[in-house]
Coordinates of N, CA and C in Angstrom, one line a residue:
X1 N -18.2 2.6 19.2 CA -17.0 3.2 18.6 C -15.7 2.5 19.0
X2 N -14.6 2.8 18.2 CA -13.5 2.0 18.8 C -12.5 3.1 19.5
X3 N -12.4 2.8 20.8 CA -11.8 3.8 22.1 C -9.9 3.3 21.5
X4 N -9.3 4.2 21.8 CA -7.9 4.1 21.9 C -7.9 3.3 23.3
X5 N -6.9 2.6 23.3 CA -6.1 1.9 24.4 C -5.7 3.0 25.3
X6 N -5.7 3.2 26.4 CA -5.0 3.9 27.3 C -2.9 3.5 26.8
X7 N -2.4 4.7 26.6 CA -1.0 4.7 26.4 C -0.3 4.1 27.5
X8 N 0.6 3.5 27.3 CA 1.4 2.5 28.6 C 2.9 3.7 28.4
X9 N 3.6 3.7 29.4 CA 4.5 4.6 29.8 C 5.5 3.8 28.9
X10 N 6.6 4.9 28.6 CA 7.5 4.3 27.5 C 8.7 3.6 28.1
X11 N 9.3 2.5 28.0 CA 10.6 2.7 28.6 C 12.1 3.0 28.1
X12 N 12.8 3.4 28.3 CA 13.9 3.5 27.4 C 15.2 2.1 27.3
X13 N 14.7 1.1 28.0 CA 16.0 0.0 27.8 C 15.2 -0.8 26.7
X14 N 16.3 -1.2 25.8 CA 15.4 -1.4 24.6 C 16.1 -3.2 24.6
X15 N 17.3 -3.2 26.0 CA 18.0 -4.5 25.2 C 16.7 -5.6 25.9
X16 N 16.4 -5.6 26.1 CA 15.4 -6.7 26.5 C 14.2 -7.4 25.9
X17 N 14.0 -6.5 24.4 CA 13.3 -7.0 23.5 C 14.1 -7.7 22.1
X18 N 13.9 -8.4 21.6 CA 14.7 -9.5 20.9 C 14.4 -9.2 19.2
X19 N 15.1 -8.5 18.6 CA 15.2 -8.7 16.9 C 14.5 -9.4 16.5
X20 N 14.4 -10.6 16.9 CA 13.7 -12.0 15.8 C 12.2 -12.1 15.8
X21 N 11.4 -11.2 16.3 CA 10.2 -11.9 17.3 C 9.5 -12.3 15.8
X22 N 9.7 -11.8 14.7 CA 9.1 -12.0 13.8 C 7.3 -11.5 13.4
X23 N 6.4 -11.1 14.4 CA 5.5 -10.7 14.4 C 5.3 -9.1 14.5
X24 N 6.1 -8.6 13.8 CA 5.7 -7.5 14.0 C 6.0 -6.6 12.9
X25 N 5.7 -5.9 11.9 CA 6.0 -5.1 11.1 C 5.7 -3.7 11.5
X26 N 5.2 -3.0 12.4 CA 5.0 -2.0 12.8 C 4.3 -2.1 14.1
X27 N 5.0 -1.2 15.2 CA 4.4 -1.4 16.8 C 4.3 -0.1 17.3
X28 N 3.3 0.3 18.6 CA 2.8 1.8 18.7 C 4.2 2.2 19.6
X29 N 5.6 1.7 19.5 CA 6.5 2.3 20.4 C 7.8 3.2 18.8
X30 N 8.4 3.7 19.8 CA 8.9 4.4 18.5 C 10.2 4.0 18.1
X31 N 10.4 2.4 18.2 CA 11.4 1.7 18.2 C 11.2 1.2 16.5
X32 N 11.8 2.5 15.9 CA 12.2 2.2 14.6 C 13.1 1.2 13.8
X33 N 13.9 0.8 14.5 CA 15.1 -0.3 14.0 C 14.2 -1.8 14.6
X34 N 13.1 -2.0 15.2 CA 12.4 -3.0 15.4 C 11.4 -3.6 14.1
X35 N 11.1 -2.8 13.6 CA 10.5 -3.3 12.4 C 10.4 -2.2 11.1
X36 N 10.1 -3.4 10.3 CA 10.5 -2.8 8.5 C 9.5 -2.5 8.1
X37 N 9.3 -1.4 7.4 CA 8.5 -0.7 6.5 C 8.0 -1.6 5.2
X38 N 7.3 -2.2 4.9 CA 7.3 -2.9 3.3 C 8.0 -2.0 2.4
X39 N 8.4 -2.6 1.3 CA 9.1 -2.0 0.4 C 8.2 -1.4 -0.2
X40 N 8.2 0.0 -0.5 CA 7.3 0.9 -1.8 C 7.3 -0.1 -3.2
X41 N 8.6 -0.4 -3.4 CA 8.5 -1.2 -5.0 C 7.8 -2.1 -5.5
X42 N 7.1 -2.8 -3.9 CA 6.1 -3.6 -4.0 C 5.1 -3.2 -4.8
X43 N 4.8 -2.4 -4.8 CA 3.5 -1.5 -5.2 C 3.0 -0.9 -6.3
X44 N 4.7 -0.6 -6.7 CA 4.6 0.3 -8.1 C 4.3 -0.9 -9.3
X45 N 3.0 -0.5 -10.3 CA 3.5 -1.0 -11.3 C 1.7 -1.0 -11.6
X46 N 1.7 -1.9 -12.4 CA 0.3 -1.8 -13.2 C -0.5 -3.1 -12.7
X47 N -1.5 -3.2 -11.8 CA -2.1 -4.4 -11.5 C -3.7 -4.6 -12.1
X48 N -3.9 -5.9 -12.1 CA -5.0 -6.4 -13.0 C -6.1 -6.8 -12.0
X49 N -7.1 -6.8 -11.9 CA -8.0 -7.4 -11.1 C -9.5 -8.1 -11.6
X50 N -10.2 -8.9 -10.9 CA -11.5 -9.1 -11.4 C -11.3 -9.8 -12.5
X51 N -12.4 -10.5 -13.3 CA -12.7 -11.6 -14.0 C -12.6 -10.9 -15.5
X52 N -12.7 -9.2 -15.9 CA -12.7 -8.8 -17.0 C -11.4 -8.7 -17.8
X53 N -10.1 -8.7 -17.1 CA -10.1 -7.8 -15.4 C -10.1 -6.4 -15.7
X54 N -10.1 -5.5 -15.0 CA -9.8 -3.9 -14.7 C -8.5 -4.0 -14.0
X55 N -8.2 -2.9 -14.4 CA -6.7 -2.3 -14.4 C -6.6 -0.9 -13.5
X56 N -5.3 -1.2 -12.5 CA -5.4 0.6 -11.9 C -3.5 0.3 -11.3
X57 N -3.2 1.3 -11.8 CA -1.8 1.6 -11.5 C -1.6 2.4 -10.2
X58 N -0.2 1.9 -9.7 CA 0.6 2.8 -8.6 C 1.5 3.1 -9.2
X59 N 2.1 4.3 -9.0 CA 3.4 5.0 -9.6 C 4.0 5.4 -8.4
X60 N 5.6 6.0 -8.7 CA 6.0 6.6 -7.8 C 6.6 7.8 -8.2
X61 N 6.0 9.1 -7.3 CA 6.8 10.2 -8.1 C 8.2 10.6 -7.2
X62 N 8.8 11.8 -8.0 CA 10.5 11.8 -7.8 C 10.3 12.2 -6.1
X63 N 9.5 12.0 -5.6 CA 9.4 12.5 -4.4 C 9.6 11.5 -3.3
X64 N 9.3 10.1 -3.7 CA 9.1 8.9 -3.4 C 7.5 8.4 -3.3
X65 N 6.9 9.8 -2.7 CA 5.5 9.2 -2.7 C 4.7 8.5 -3.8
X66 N 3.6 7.3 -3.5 CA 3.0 7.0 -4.1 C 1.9 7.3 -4.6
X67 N 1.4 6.8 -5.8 CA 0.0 7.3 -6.2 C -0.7 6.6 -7.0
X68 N -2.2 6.9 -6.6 CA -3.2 5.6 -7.1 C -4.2 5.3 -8.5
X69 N -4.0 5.4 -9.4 CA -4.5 6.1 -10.8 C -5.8 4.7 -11.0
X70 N -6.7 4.4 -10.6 CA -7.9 3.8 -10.8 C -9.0 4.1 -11.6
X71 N -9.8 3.1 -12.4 CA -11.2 3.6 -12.4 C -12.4 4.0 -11.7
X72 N -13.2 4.7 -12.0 CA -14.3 5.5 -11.9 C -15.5 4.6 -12.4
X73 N -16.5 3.7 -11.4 CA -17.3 3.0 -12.2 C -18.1 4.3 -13.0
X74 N -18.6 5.3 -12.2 CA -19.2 6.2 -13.2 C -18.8 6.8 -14.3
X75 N -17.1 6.5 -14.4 CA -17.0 7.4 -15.6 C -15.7 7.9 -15.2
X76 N -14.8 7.9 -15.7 CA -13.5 9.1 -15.4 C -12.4 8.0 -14.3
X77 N -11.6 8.7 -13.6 CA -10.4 8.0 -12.9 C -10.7 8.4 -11.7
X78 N -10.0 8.3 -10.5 CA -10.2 8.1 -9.2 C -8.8 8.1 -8.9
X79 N -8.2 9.1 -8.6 CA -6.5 9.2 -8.2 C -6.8 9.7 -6.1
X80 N -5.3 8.9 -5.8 CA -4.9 9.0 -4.7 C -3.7 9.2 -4.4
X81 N -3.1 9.6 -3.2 CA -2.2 9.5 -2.3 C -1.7 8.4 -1.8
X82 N -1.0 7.2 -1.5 CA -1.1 6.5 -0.9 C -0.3 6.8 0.6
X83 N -0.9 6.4 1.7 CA -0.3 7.1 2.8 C 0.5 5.7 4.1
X84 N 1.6 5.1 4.4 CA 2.1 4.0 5.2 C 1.4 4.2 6.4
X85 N 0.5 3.0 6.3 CA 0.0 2.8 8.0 C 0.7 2.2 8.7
X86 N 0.2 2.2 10.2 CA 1.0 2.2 11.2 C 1.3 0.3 11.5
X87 N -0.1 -0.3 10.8 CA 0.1 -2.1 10.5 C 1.0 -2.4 9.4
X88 N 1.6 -1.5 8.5 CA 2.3 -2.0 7.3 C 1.7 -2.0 6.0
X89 N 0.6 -1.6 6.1 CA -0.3 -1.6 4.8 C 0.0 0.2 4.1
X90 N -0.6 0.2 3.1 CA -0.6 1.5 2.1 C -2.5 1.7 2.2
X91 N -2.7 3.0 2.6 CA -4.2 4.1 2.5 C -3.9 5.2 1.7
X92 N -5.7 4.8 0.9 CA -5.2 6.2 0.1 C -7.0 6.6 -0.3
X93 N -7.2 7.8 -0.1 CA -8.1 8.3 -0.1 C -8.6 8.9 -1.6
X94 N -9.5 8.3 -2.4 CA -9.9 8.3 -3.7 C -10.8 9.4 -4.3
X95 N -9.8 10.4 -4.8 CA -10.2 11.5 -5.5 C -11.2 11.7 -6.6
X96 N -12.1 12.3 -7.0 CA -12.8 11.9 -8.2 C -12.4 13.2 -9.4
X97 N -12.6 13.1 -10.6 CA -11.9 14.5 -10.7 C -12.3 15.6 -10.3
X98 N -13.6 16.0 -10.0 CA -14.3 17.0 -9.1 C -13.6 17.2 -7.9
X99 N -13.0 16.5 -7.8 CA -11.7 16.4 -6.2 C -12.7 16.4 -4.6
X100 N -13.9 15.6 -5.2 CA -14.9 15.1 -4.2 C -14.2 13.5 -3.5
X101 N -13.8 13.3 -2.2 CA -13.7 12.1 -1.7 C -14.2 10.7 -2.4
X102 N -14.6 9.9 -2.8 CA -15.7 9.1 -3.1 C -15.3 8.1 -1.8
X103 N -14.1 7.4 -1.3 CA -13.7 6.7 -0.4 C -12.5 6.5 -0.3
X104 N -12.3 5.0 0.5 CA -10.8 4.7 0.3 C -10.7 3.7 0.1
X105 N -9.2 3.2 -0.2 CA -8.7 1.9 -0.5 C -7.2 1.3 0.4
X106 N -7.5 0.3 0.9 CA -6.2 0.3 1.4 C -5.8 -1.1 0.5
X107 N -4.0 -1.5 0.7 CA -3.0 -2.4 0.0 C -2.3 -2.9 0.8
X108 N -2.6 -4.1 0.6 CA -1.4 -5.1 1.7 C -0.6 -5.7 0.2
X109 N 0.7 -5.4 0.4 CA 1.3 -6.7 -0.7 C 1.9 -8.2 0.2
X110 N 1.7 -9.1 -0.9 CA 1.5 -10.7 -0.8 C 2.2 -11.1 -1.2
X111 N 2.8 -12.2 -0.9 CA 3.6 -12.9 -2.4 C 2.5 -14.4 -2.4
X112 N 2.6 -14.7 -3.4 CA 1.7 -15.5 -3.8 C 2.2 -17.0 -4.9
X113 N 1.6 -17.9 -5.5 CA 2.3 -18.5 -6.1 C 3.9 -18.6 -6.2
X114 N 4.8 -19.0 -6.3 CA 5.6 -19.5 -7.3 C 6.6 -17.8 -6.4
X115 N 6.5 -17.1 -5.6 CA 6.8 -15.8 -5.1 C 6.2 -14.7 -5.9
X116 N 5.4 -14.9 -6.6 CA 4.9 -13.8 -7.7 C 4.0 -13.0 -6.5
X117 N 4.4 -11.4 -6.4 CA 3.6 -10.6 -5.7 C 2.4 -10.3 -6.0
X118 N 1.4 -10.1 -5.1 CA 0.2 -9.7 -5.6 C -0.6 -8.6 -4.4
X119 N -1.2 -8.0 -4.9 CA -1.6 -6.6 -4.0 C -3.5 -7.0 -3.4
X120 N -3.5 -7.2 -2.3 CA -5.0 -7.4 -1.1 C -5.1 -5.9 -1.1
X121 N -6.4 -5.4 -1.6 CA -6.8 -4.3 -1.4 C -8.2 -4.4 -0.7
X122 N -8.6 -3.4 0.0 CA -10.1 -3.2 0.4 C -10.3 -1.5 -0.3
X123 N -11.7 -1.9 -0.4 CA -12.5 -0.7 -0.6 C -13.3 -0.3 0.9
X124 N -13.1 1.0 0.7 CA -14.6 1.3 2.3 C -15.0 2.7 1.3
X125 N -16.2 3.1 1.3 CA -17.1 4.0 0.7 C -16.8 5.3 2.0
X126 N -16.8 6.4 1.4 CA -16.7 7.7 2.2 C -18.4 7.4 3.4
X127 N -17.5 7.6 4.6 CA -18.7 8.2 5.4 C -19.0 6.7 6.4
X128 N -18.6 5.5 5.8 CA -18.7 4.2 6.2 C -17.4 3.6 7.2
X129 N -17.7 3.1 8.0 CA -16.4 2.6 8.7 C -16.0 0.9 8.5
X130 N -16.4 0.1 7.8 CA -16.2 -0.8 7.7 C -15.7 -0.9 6.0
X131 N -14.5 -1.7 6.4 CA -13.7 -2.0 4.9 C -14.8 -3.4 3.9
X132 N -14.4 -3.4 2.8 CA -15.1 -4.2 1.9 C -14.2 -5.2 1.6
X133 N -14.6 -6.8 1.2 CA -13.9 -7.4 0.8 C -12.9 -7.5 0.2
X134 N -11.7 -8.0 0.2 CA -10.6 -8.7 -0.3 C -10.8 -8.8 -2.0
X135 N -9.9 -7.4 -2.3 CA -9.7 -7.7 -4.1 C -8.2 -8.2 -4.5
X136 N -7.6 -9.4 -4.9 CA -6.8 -9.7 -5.0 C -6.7 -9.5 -6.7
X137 N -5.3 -8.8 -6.7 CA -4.3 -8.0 -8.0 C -3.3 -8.4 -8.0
X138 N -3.3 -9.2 -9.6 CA -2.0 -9.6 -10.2 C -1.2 -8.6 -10.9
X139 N 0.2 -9.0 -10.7 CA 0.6 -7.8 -11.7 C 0.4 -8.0 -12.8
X140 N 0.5 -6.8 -14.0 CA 0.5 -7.1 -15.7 C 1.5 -8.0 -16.0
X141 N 1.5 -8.8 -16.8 CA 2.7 -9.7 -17.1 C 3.5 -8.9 -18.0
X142 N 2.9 -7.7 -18.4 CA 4.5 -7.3 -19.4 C 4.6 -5.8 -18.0
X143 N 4.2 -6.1 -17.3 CA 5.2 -5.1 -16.1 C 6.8 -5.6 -15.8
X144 N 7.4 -5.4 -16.2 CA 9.0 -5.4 -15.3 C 8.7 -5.7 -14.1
X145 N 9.3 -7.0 -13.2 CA 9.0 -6.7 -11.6 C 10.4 -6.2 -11.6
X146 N 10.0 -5.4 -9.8 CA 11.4 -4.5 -9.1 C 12.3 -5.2 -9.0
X147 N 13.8 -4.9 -9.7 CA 14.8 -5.8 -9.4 C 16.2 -4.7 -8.4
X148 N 17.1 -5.2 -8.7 CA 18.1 -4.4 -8.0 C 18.2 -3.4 -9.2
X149 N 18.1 -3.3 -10.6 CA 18.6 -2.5 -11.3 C 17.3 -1.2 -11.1
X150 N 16.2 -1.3 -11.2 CA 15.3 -0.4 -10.7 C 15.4 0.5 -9.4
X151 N 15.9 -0.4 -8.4 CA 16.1 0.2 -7.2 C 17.3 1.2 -7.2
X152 N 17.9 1.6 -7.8 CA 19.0 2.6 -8.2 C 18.3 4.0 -8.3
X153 N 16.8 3.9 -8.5 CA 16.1 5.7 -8.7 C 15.9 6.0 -10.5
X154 N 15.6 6.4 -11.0 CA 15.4 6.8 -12.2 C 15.8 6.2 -13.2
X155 N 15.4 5.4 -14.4 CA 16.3 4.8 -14.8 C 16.7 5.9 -16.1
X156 N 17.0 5.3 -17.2 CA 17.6 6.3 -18.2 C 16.6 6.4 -18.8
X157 N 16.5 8.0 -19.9 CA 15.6 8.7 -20.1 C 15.0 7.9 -21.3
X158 N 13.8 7.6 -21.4 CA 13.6 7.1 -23.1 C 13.2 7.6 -24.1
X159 N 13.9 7.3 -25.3 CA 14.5 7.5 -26.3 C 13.0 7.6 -27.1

């Protein structure tokens, strides 16, 4: 099984650690102004995957939270929560509509070619502890990517 680290005592002088170190997007100290949260915007939008490909959207509701609108190989959709881990990635635990677990999925976003983002997901199956290979997600090409005008919150209502 994987044991927690024994906790190391906290200190409070914080000037001795350096802004730049670059390696770190989230650390177990609670030195919040030391690293950035990935941007949610990354996330939202409609992604393509696989050779057919299959399609499964993130949305964001007025709440900020995210959510995972996927297929169901058996049949139906598979929605989630998406929840910020403590490495910088997005988990979200995959609902069936019987509101039975089936598993999870987690999202790392990438930038990839040319800066064009793309979403590294794993699958792990309820009840299993090991994640499943690397599904790499292009976005839809008629998705809008996030720009500064998006980032303002709601856009206007449509017509």
């Amino acid at each position: 099984g994987s044991e927690a680290s024994p906790a190391t005592a906290s200190t409070s002088a914080r000037g001795g650690r350096s802004h730049d170190e670059g390696d770190c997007l989230y650390d177990d100290e609670d030195d919040e102004d030391d690293c950035v949260a990935p941007d949610p915007l990354l996330f939202v939008g409609r992604w393509l995957y696989g050779s057919k490909p299959n399609e499964y959207r993130i949305t964001r509701e007025a709440d900020g939270q995210l959510c995972f609108d996927g297929p169901n190989p058996a049949g139906g959709r598979f929605m989630g929560l998406l929840v910020l881990q403590p490495a910088g990635n997005y988990e979200a635990d995959l609902l069936a509509a019987d509101g039975t677990v089936f598993g999870s999925m987690r999202f790392y976003a990438t930038a990839g070619k040319g800066g064009e983002a793309s979403l590294v997901s794993n699958f792990r199956k309820a009840g299993k502890q090991d994640w499943g290979k690397d599904s790499i997600a292009r976005r839809a090409s008629d998705e809008p990517k996030p720009d500064e005008t998006t980032r303002q919150g709601p856009g206007p209502p449509e017509v």
